[in-house]
Short mmCIF file of C-alpha atoms and ligand atoms in Angstrom, two decimals:
data_model
loop_
_atom_site.label_atom_id
_atom_site.label_comp_id
_atom_site.label_asym_id
_atom_site.label_seq_id
_atom_site.Cartn_x
_atom_site.Cartn_y
_atom_site.Cartn_z
CA MET A 286 0.00 0.00 0.00
CA ASN A 287 1.42 3.46 -0.80
CA GLY A 288 1.79 6.10 1.89
CA LYS A 289 -1.20 8.15 0.82
CA LEU A 290 -3.52 5.16 0.74
CA MET A 291 -2.26 3.98 4.10
CA ALA A 292 -2.81 7.41 5.64
CA ALA A 293 -6.33 7.52 4.20
CA GLY A 294 -6.98 4.02 5.57
CA ILE A 295 -5.83 5.01 9.05
CA ALA A 296 -7.83 8.24 8.95
CA PHE A 297 -10.92 6.28 7.85
CA ALA A 298 -10.44 3.67 10.55
CA PHE A 299 -10.30 6.35 13.24
CA GLY A 300 -13.30 8.17 11.89
CA ALA A 301 -11.44 11.23 10.55
CA ILE A 302 -13.00 10.62 7.16
CA GLN A 303 -16.71 10.12 7.25
CA LEU A 304 -18.98 8.79 4.57
CA PRO A 305 -21.71 11.26 3.64
CA THR A 306 -24.78 10.59 5.80
CA ALA A 307 -26.87 9.98 2.69
CA THR A 308 -24.55 7.12 1.67
CA LEU A 309 -24.78 5.55 5.11
CA ALA A 310 -28.53 5.93 5.24
CA GLN A 311 -28.84 4.16 1.91
CA GLN A 312 -27.01 1.02 3.00
CA PRO A 313 -29.62 -1.70 2.65
CA LEU A 314 -30.22 -4.28 5.34
CA VAL A 315 -28.85 -7.56 4.04
CA ILE A 316 -30.89 -10.73 4.59
CA LYS A 317 -29.07 -13.95 3.79
CA PHE A 318 -31.35 -16.78 2.70
CA SER A 319 -29.55 -20.11 2.61
CA HIS A 320 -31.00 -23.34 1.26
CA VAL A 321 -29.85 -26.74 0.07
CA VAL A 322 -31.80 -27.31 -3.16
CA SER A 323 -31.48 -26.17 -6.77
CA PRO A 324 -32.70 -22.68 -7.78
CA ASP A 325 -35.06 -24.59 -10.13
CA ALA A 326 -36.69 -26.65 -7.36
CA PRO A 327 -39.89 -25.26 -5.76
CA LYS A 328 -37.98 -23.98 -2.70
CA GLY A 329 -35.32 -22.38 -4.90
CA LYS A 330 -37.97 -20.61 -6.97
CA ALA A 331 -39.86 -19.44 -3.89
CA ALA A 332 -36.65 -18.11 -2.30
CA ASN A 333 -35.92 -16.08 -5.43
CA TYR A 334 -39.50 -14.84 -5.51
CA PHE A 335 -39.22 -13.78 -1.86
CA LYS A 336 -36.06 -11.82 -2.74
CA GLU A 337 -37.84 -10.04 -5.58
CA LEU A 338 -40.86 -9.12 -3.42
CA ALA A 339 -38.86 -8.18 -0.31
CA GLU A 340 -36.63 -5.80 -2.26
CA LYS A 341 -39.60 -4.31 -4.09
CA TYR A 342 -41.88 -3.88 -1.06
CA THR A 343 -39.13 -2.29 1.06
CA ASN A 344 -38.12 0.03 -1.81
CA GLY A 345 -34.60 -1.38 -1.75
CA LYS A 346 -34.11 -0.88 2.00
CA VAL A 347 -33.61 -4.64 2.19
CA LYS A 348 -31.29 -6.67 0.00
CA VAL A 349 -31.83 -10.43 0.00
CA GLU A 350 -28.89 -12.66 -0.89
CA VAL A 351 -30.05 -16.18 -1.79
CA TYR A 352 -27.51 -19.00 -1.48
CA PRO A 353 -28.85 -22.18 -3.18
CA ASN A 354 -27.45 -25.72 -3.33
CA SER A 355 -25.78 -25.63 0.13
CA SER A 356 -23.34 -23.02 -1.25
CA LEU A 357 -23.32 -21.19 2.10
CA TYR A 358 -24.21 -23.90 4.64
CA LYS A 359 -25.16 -27.59 4.62
CA ASP A 360 -28.20 -28.98 6.48
CA LYS A 361 -26.96 -29.04 10.05
CA GLU A 362 -24.69 -26.02 9.75
CA GLU A 363 -27.46 -23.81 8.40
CA LEU A 364 -29.60 -24.35 11.50
CA GLU A 365 -26.68 -23.56 13.79
CA ALA A 366 -25.88 -20.46 11.72
CA LEU A 367 -29.51 -19.31 12.01
CA GLN A 368 -29.42 -19.67 15.79
CA LEU A 369 -26.20 -17.63 15.87
CA GLY A 370 -27.71 -15.03 13.54
CA THR A 371 -25.09 -15.35 10.79
CA VAL A 372 -27.88 -16.19 8.34
CA GLN A 373 -31.41 -14.76 8.58
CA LEU A 374 -33.64 -17.08 6.54
CA LEU A 375 -33.80 -20.81 5.82
CA ALA A 376 -36.49 -23.24 4.72
CA PRO A 377 -35.32 -26.63 6.01
CA SER A 378 -37.33 -29.80 5.91
CA ILE A 379 -39.05 -30.18 9.29
CA SER A 380 -37.54 -33.69 9.47
CA LYS A 381 -34.27 -31.94 10.31
CA PHE A 382 -35.36 -30.27 13.58
CA GLY A 383 -34.75 -33.36 15.75
CA PRO A 384 -31.01 -32.73 16.18
CA LEU A 385 -31.88 -29.29 17.65
CA GLY A 386 -33.54 -31.14 20.51
CA ILE A 387 -37.09 -30.69 19.19
CA LYS A 388 -38.45 -34.17 18.62
CA GLU A 389 -42.12 -33.33 17.99
CA PHE A 390 -41.72 -32.40 14.31
CA ASP A 391 -40.64 -35.98 13.54
CA VAL A 392 -44.22 -37.10 14.09
CA PHE A 393 -45.10 -35.81 10.61
CA ASP A 394 -42.82 -38.52 9.18
CA LEU A 395 -45.11 -41.33 10.35
CA PRO A 396 -45.54 -43.44 7.21
CA PHE A 397 -48.66 -42.86 5.11
CA LEU A 398 -49.88 -40.25 7.60
CA MET A 399 -50.92 -37.79 4.92
CA SER A 400 -52.75 -38.84 1.80
CA ASP A 401 -54.24 -35.55 0.82
CA ASP A 402 -52.30 -32.43 -0.23
CA ALA A 403 -54.98 -29.93 0.75
CA ARG A 404 -55.31 -31.50 4.19
CA ALA A 405 -51.53 -31.47 4.74
CA ARG A 406 -51.45 -27.73 4.07
CA GLN A 407 -54.45 -27.07 6.25
CA MET A 408 -52.85 -28.98 9.10
CA MET A 409 -49.57 -27.06 8.97
CA ALA A 410 -51.45 -23.74 8.99
CA SER A 411 -53.78 -24.75 11.84
CA PRO A 412 -53.65 -23.48 15.46
CA MET A 413 -52.49 -26.99 16.40
CA MET A 414 -49.02 -25.91 15.29
CA GLY A 415 -48.90 -23.24 18.03
CA ASP A 416 -47.19 -25.45 20.63
CA LEU A 417 -44.64 -26.73 18.15
CA ASN A 418 -43.88 -23.21 16.98
CA LYS A 419 -43.14 -22.27 20.60
CA LYS A 420 -40.58 -25.08 20.77
CA LEU A 421 -38.74 -23.54 17.83
CA GLU A 422 -38.93 -20.08 19.39
CA ALA A 423 -37.34 -21.43 22.57
CA LYS A 424 -34.36 -22.33 20.34
CA ALA A 425 -34.10 -18.76 18.94
CA ILE A 426 -35.91 -19.73 15.73
CA SER A 427 -39.15 -18.09 14.55
CA PRO A 428 -41.29 -19.99 12.04
CA LEU A 429 -42.80 -17.61 9.49
CA ALA A 430 -44.65 -20.15 7.32
CA TYR A 431 -44.83 -23.79 6.31
CA TRP A 432 -44.30 -24.82 2.71
CA ASP A 433 -45.68 -28.22 1.73
CA ASN A 434 -43.66 -29.89 -1.02
CA GLY A 435 -45.77 -32.99 -1.49
CA ALA A 436 -45.24 -36.70 -1.19
CA HIS A 437 -42.07 -38.77 -1.21
CA VAL A 438 -41.15 -41.53 -3.64
CA TYR A 439 -38.29 -43.98 -3.23
CA THR A 440 -35.33 -44.44 -5.53
CA ALA A 441 -32.83 -47.30 -5.29
CA ASN A 442 -30.49 -49.43 -7.32
CA LYS A 443 -32.98 -52.29 -7.09
CA ALA A 444 -36.75 -52.49 -7.55
CA LEU A 445 -38.67 -51.70 -4.35
CA VAL A 446 -42.10 -53.23 -4.78
CA SER A 447 -42.62 -55.28 -1.68
CA PRO A 448 -41.38 -54.34 1.82
CA ALA A 449 -39.01 -57.33 1.69
CA ASP A 450 -37.12 -55.65 -1.17
CA PHE A 451 -35.57 -53.19 1.31
CA ARG A 452 -33.77 -55.88 3.27
CA GLY A 453 -30.09 -55.07 3.70
CA LEU A 454 -30.15 -51.85 1.61
CA LYS A 455 -28.30 -48.79 2.87
CA MET A 456 -30.87 -46.03 2.72
CA ARG A 457 -30.08 -42.34 3.15
CA ILE A 458 -32.46 -40.62 5.56
CA GLN A 459 -32.87 -37.10 6.93
CA GLY A 460 -32.30 -36.65 10.67
CA SER A 461 -35.73 -37.75 11.94
CA LYS A 462 -36.01 -40.66 14.40
CA VAL A 463 -39.24 -41.77 12.73
CA LEU A 464 -37.46 -42.11 9.39
CA ASP A 465 -34.79 -44.12 11.16
CA ALA A 466 -37.46 -46.45 12.58
CA VAL A 467 -39.14 -46.77 9.15
CA ALA A 468 -35.89 -47.88 7.51
CA ARG A 469 -35.17 -50.36 10.30
CA GLU A 470 -38.68 -51.79 10.17
CA LEU A 471 -38.15 -52.42 6.46
CA GLY A 472 -34.91 -54.26 7.24
CA ALA A 473 -32.79 -51.52 5.66
CA ILE A 474 -29.76 -49.77 7.15
CA PRO A 475 -30.52 -46.07 7.64
CA GLN A 476 -27.77 -43.51 7.16
CA ILE A 477 -28.25 -39.86 8.05
CA MET A 478 -26.58 -37.74 5.41
CA ALA A 479 -26.61 -34.09 4.34
CA PHE A 480 -28.58 -33.45 1.16
CA SER A 481 -25.48 -31.95 -0.49
CA GLU A 482 -23.63 -35.27 -0.15
CA LEU A 483 -26.39 -37.44 -1.51
CA TYR A 484 -25.68 -37.40 -5.26
CA GLN A 485 -22.13 -38.61 -4.78
CA ALA A 486 -23.16 -41.16 -2.17
CA LEU A 487 -25.68 -42.65 -4.61
CA GLN A 488 -23.21 -42.55 -7.47
CA THR A 489 -20.44 -44.30 -5.56
CA GLY A 490 -22.70 -46.79 -3.77
CA VAL A 491 -22.08 -45.37 -0.27
CA VAL A 492 -25.87 -45.69 -0.06
CA ASP A 493 -28.19 -47.80 -2.23
CA GLY A 494 -31.24 -45.58 -2.17
CA GLU A 495 -33.16 -42.64 -0.71
CA ASP A 496 -36.60 -41.08 -0.67
CA ASN A 497 -37.49 -37.64 -1.88
CA VAL A 498 -39.91 -35.55 -3.90
CA PRO A 499 -39.70 -35.80 -7.71
CA SER A 500 -38.59 -32.16 -8.11
CA ASN A 501 -35.47 -32.86 -6.03
CA ILE A 502 -34.80 -36.15 -7.81
CA LEU A 503 -34.95 -34.28 -11.12
CA THR A 504 -33.03 -31.11 -10.24
CA GLN A 505 -30.28 -32.96 -8.32
CA LYS A 506 -30.10 -35.59 -11.09
CA PHE A 507 -30.50 -38.47 -8.64
CA TYR A 508 -32.37 -40.33 -11.40
CA GLU A 509 -29.14 -40.54 -13.35
CA VAL A 510 -27.43 -42.54 -10.61
CA GLN A 511 -30.36 -44.75 -9.53
CA LYS A 512 -31.97 -47.62 -11.45
CA HIS A 513 -35.48 -47.77 -9.93
CA LEU A 514 -38.15 -45.36 -8.72
CA THR A 515 -41.23 -46.45 -6.74
CA VAL A 516 -44.18 -44.08 -6.66
CA SER A 517 -44.97 -44.98 -3.07
CA TYR A 518 -46.12 -41.63 -1.62
CA HIS A 519 -45.32 -43.00 1.84
CA GLY A 520 -44.16 -39.75 3.43
CA ARG A 521 -44.08 -36.00 2.96
CA LEU A 522 -41.66 -33.15 2.58
CA THR A 523 -42.68 -30.06 4.51
CA TYR A 524 -40.47 -27.02 4.90
CA ALA A 525 -40.57 -24.43 7.65
CA LEU A 526 -39.61 -20.95 6.48
CA VAL A 527 -37.66 -19.86 9.55
CA THR A 528 -35.81 -16.77 10.72
CA ASN A 529 -33.64 -15.83 13.68
CA LYS A 530 -36.11 -14.75 16.36
CA LYS A 531 -34.15 -11.76 17.65
CA PHE A 532 -33.47 -10.52 14.13
CA TRP A 533 -37.15 -10.64 13.20
CA ASP A 534 -38.43 -9.24 16.50
CA THR A 535 -36.14 -6.23 16.33
CA LEU A 536 -36.88 -5.30 12.73
CA PRO A 537 -38.27 -1.79 12.43
CA ALA A 538 -42.02 -1.80 11.72
CA ASP A 539 -41.53 -0.17 8.32
CA LEU A 540 -39.56 -3.25 7.24
CA ARG A 541 -41.44 -5.97 9.11
CA GLU A 542 -44.77 -5.18 7.46
CA PRO A 543 -43.50 -5.37 3.83
CA LEU A 544 -41.34 -8.40 4.66
CA GLY A 545 -44.36 -10.12 6.20
CA ARG A 546 -46.24 -9.43 2.98
CA ALA A 547 -43.38 -10.94 0.97
CA VAL A 548 -43.50 -14.04 3.24
CA LYS A 549 -47.24 -14.42 2.71
CA GLU A 550 -47.06 -14.02 -1.06
CA SER A 551 -44.05 -16.32 -1.48
CA THR A 552 -45.90 -18.94 0.57
CA ASP A 553 -48.88 -18.69 -1.79
CA PHE A 554 -46.44 -18.88 -4.70
CA PHE A 555 -44.78 -21.99 -3.24
CA ASN A 556 -48.08 -23.73 -2.66
CA SER A 557 -49.30 -23.00 -6.16
CA THR A 558 -46.10 -24.17 -7.89
CA ALA A 559 -44.86 -27.15 -5.86
CA GLU A 560 -47.65 -29.55 -6.78
CA LYS A 561 -47.34 -28.85 -10.49
CA ASP A 562 -43.53 -28.89 -10.39
CA ASN A 563 -43.51 -32.31 -8.73
CA ALA A 564 -46.03 -33.73 -11.22
CA ASP A 565 -43.98 -32.33 -14.13
CA ALA A 566 -40.74 -33.60 -12.60
CA LEU A 567 -42.13 -37.12 -12.34
CA GLU A 568 -43.06 -37.03 -16.04
CA ARG A 569 -39.68 -35.63 -17.05
CA ILE A 570 -37.83 -38.29 -15.06
CA LYS A 571 -39.95 -40.96 -16.72
CA ALA A 572 -39.38 -39.46 -20.17
CA SER A 573 -35.60 -39.56 -19.61
CA GLY A 574 -35.82 -43.36 -19.81
CA LYS A 575 -32.95 -43.54 -17.33
CA ILE A 576 -34.82 -45.10 -14.44
CA GLU A 577 -37.44 -47.83 -14.21
CA PHE A 578 -40.79 -46.79 -12.67
CA HIS A 579 -42.85 -48.91 -10.28
CA TYR A 580 -46.38 -48.05 -9.16
CA LEU A 581 -47.89 -49.85 -6.17
CA ASP A 582 -51.25 -51.51 -6.75
CA ASP A 583 -53.79 -51.64 -3.90
CA ALA A 584 -52.59 -54.98 -2.55
CA GLN A 585 -48.94 -53.89 -2.63
CA LYS A 586 -49.75 -50.61 -0.91
CA LYS A 587 -51.69 -52.50 1.75
CA ALA A 588 -48.65 -54.68 2.37
CA TRP A 589 -46.45 -51.58 2.85
CA VAL A 590 -48.95 -50.01 5.26
CA ALA A 591 -49.26 -53.26 7.23
CA LYS A 592 -45.46 -53.59 7.41
CA LEU A 593 -45.04 -50.03 8.65
CA MET A 594 -47.89 -49.78 11.18
CA PRO A 595 -45.61 -51.08 13.97
CA VAL A 596 -43.62 -47.85 13.57
CA HIS A 597 -46.75 -45.87 14.50
CA LYS A 598 -47.10 -48.07 17.58
CA GLU A 599 -43.43 -47.88 18.50
CA MET A 600 -43.54 -44.08 18.29
CA GLN A 601 -46.30 -43.84 20.90
CA SER A 602 -43.65 -44.05 23.57
CA ARG A 603 -41.69 -41.24 21.92
CA PHE A 604 -44.51 -38.77 21.30
CA GLY A 605 -47.30 -39.96 23.57
CA LYS A 606 -50.45 -41.69 22.36
CA ASP A 607 -52.55 -38.54 22.79
CA PHE A 608 -50.28 -36.43 20.64
CA ILE A 609 -50.25 -39.06 17.89
CA GLU A 610 -54.04 -39.28 18.02
CA LYS A 611 -54.29 -35.51 17.72
CA ILE A 612 -52.10 -35.69 14.63
CA TYR A 613 -54.23 -38.52 13.18
CA LYS A 614 -57.29 -36.38 13.62
CA ALA A 615 -55.70 -33.37 11.93
CA SER A 616 -54.30 -35.42 9.07
CA GLY A 617 -57.34 -37.61 8.52
CA PHE A 618 -55.29 -40.78 9.03
CA VAL A 619 -57.26 -43.85 9.99
CA ALA A 620 -55.22 -46.76 11.27
CA PRO A 621 -56.10 -49.93 9.32
CA GLN A 622 -57.89 -52.64 11.32
CA SER A 623 -55.63 -55.60 11.77
C1 LIG B 47 -33.58 -33.77 1.73
O1 LIG B 47 -32.73 -33.49 2.57
O2 LIG B 47 -33.75 -34.89 1.27
C2 LIG B 47 -34.51 -32.72 1.18
O3 LIG B 47 -35.51 -32.58 2.08
C3 LIG B 47 -33.83 -31.43 0.87
C4 LIG B 47 -34.81 -30.31 0.71
O4 LIG B 47 -34.64 -29.33 1.43
O5 LIG B 47 -35.71 -30.43 -0.11
#
């Protein structure tokens, strides 16, 4: 550095040179929005839409930086970063809250709990979520909305048609204890793994299969490194749009109102695009011809449900029978008579 520059640097550091007030006043508030999926997946699109609306509604007083594809943080790191306030917005799958010490969200992973998209959305927006939201708040996380991304299908390097087909397979799961129990009940070996590591793990055979929504299987190209896809719709992918509680609570009112509006409208956007995106993704994966499709007929589906009902029973000791029954009521699930 030359002498003049160094002198200017020192003067600036000690406040001898001041930026014009107008320049300071114009510095936008930066909101970092980190997520793990592709910008072309429903969550990626909704994050970009939120950015557009937030910047527009605050007249540029807020700048949203969106970091897709785990480019800023991976699954577990992003939640820790949110608690520390080094990132302000995330939309993780609610199956990833367990490691924070909040076990209740895992209940939504009970197999075949939700059959109906409209009902799933209604449930996540209902007052029943109040107690669960408080659990997040106690961990410095404020939920702003829930985004329902539809039903899971399985992919694997062998055909999964009957529950016995899972025996001995290494299956990647998210962090939820219910998903762990599901894999074990099927005789598979569950492995918790960050989403960002999944493509390579499937490609190299570190795991044999996984379950996800079609839009993720398409945009992450999992279908290129898996041989079979079963349209099982056995579980769901729900996101919580979450922020750091202190950050949100201390926002000036003139920013909170337009940001709240951007949250509401990007939630509507998510809900109107996700269903179509997943249906389109399934068709595009099929059209690629790279993966064999399997649909379960009624008898096969019945066999899966029967095989997995013991997980519902086993989880009574984890969540309490009353809580599970409350969730059944909200989701419309009726346990089959055995
Ligand atoms: C996964 O981890 O499998 C997905 O839920 C990732 C995501 O956020 O959609």
